XYZ file of C-alpha atoms in Angstrom:
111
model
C 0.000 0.000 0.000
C 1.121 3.251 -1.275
C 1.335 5.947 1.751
C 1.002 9.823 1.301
C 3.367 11.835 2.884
C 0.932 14.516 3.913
C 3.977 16.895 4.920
C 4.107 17.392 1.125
C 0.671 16.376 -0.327
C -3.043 15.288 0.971
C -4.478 14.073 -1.757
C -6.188 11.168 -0.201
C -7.872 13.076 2.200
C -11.632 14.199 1.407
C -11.274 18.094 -0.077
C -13.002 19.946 2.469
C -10.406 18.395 4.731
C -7.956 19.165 2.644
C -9.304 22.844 2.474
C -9.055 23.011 6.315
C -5.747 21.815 6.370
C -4.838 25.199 4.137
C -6.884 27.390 6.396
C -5.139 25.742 9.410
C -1.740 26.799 7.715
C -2.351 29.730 6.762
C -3.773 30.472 10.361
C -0.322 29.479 11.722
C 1.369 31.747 9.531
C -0.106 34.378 10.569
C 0.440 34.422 13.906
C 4.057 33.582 13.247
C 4.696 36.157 11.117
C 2.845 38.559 12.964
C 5.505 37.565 16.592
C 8.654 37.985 14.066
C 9.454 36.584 10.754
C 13.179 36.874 11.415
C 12.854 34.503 14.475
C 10.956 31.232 12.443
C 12.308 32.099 8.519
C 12.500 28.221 7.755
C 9.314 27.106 9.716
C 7.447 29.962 7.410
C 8.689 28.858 4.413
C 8.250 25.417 4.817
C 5.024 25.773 5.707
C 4.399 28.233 2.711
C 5.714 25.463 0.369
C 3.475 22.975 2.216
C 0.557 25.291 1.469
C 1.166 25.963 -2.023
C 1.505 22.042 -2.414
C -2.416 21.775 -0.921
C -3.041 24.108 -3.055
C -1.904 22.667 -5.890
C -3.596 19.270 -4.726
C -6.926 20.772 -5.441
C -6.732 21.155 -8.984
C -6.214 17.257 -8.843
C -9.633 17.279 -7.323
C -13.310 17.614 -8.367
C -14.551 21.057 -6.978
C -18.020 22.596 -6.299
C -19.184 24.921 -8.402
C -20.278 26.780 -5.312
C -16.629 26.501 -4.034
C -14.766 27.881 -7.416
C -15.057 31.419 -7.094
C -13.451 31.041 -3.192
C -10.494 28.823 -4.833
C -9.872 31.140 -7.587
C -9.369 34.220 -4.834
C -7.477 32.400 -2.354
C -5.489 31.261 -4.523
C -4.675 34.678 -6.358
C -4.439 36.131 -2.559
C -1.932 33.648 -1.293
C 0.292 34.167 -4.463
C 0.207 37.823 -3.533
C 1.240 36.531 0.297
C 3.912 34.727 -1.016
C 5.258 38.079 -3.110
C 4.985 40.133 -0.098
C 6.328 37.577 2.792
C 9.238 40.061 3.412
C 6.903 43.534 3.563
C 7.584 45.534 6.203
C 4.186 45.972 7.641
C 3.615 41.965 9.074
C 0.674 43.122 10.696
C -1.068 43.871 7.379
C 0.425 40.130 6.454
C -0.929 38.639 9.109
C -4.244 39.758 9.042
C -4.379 38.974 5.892
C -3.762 35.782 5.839
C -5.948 35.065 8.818
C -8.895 36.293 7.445
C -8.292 33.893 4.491
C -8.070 31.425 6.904
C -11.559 31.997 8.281
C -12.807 32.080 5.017
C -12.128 28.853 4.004
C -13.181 27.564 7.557
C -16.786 28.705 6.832
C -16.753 27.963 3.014
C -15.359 24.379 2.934
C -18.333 22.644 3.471
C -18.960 24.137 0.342
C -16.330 22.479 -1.558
């Protein structure tokens, strides 16, 4: 039996559990980028390279239409997270990416 290594991809699991696995990272990342990038650099970008490789899972997957539109903007907002990682204002950042996080929360039954 083939096993996933779910550090790097969950493609096995149901989507909407998938989904909350993205909205649990990005939740994490907020709050660590928000207490100090400079003090976790290679915890954030390993989990931002674990995120984009959910992400990427999903287009593997067969998604609601319902749930399109919210894929389509998270996906287009975490590209522009990943652009401005280094920004000077990490509170901006972080709230950011948390609110993205409750998003998907609430929307993933949807998927």
């Amino acid at each position: 039996m083939n096993r996933i290594d779910h550090s790097i991809s969950q493609i096995d699991l149901p989507v909407n559990l998938q989904i909350l696995n993205i909205s649990v990272n990005l939740s994490r990342l907020s709050k660590w980028v928000y207490e100090g990038y400079d003090k976790r650099t290679e915890l954030i970008d390993r989990f931002m390279k674990q995120t984009e490789n959910y992400l990427a899972d999903l287009d593997k997957q067969k998604i609601s239409k319902d749930f399109k539109p919210t894929l389509e903007r998270v996906r287009s907002e975490f590209s522009y997270l990943k652009k401005t990682l280094n920004s000077q204002d990490k509170r901006f950042w972080a709230e950011k990416a948390l609110t993205w996080a409750n998003i998907l929360i609430h929307r993933a039954k949807l998927a």
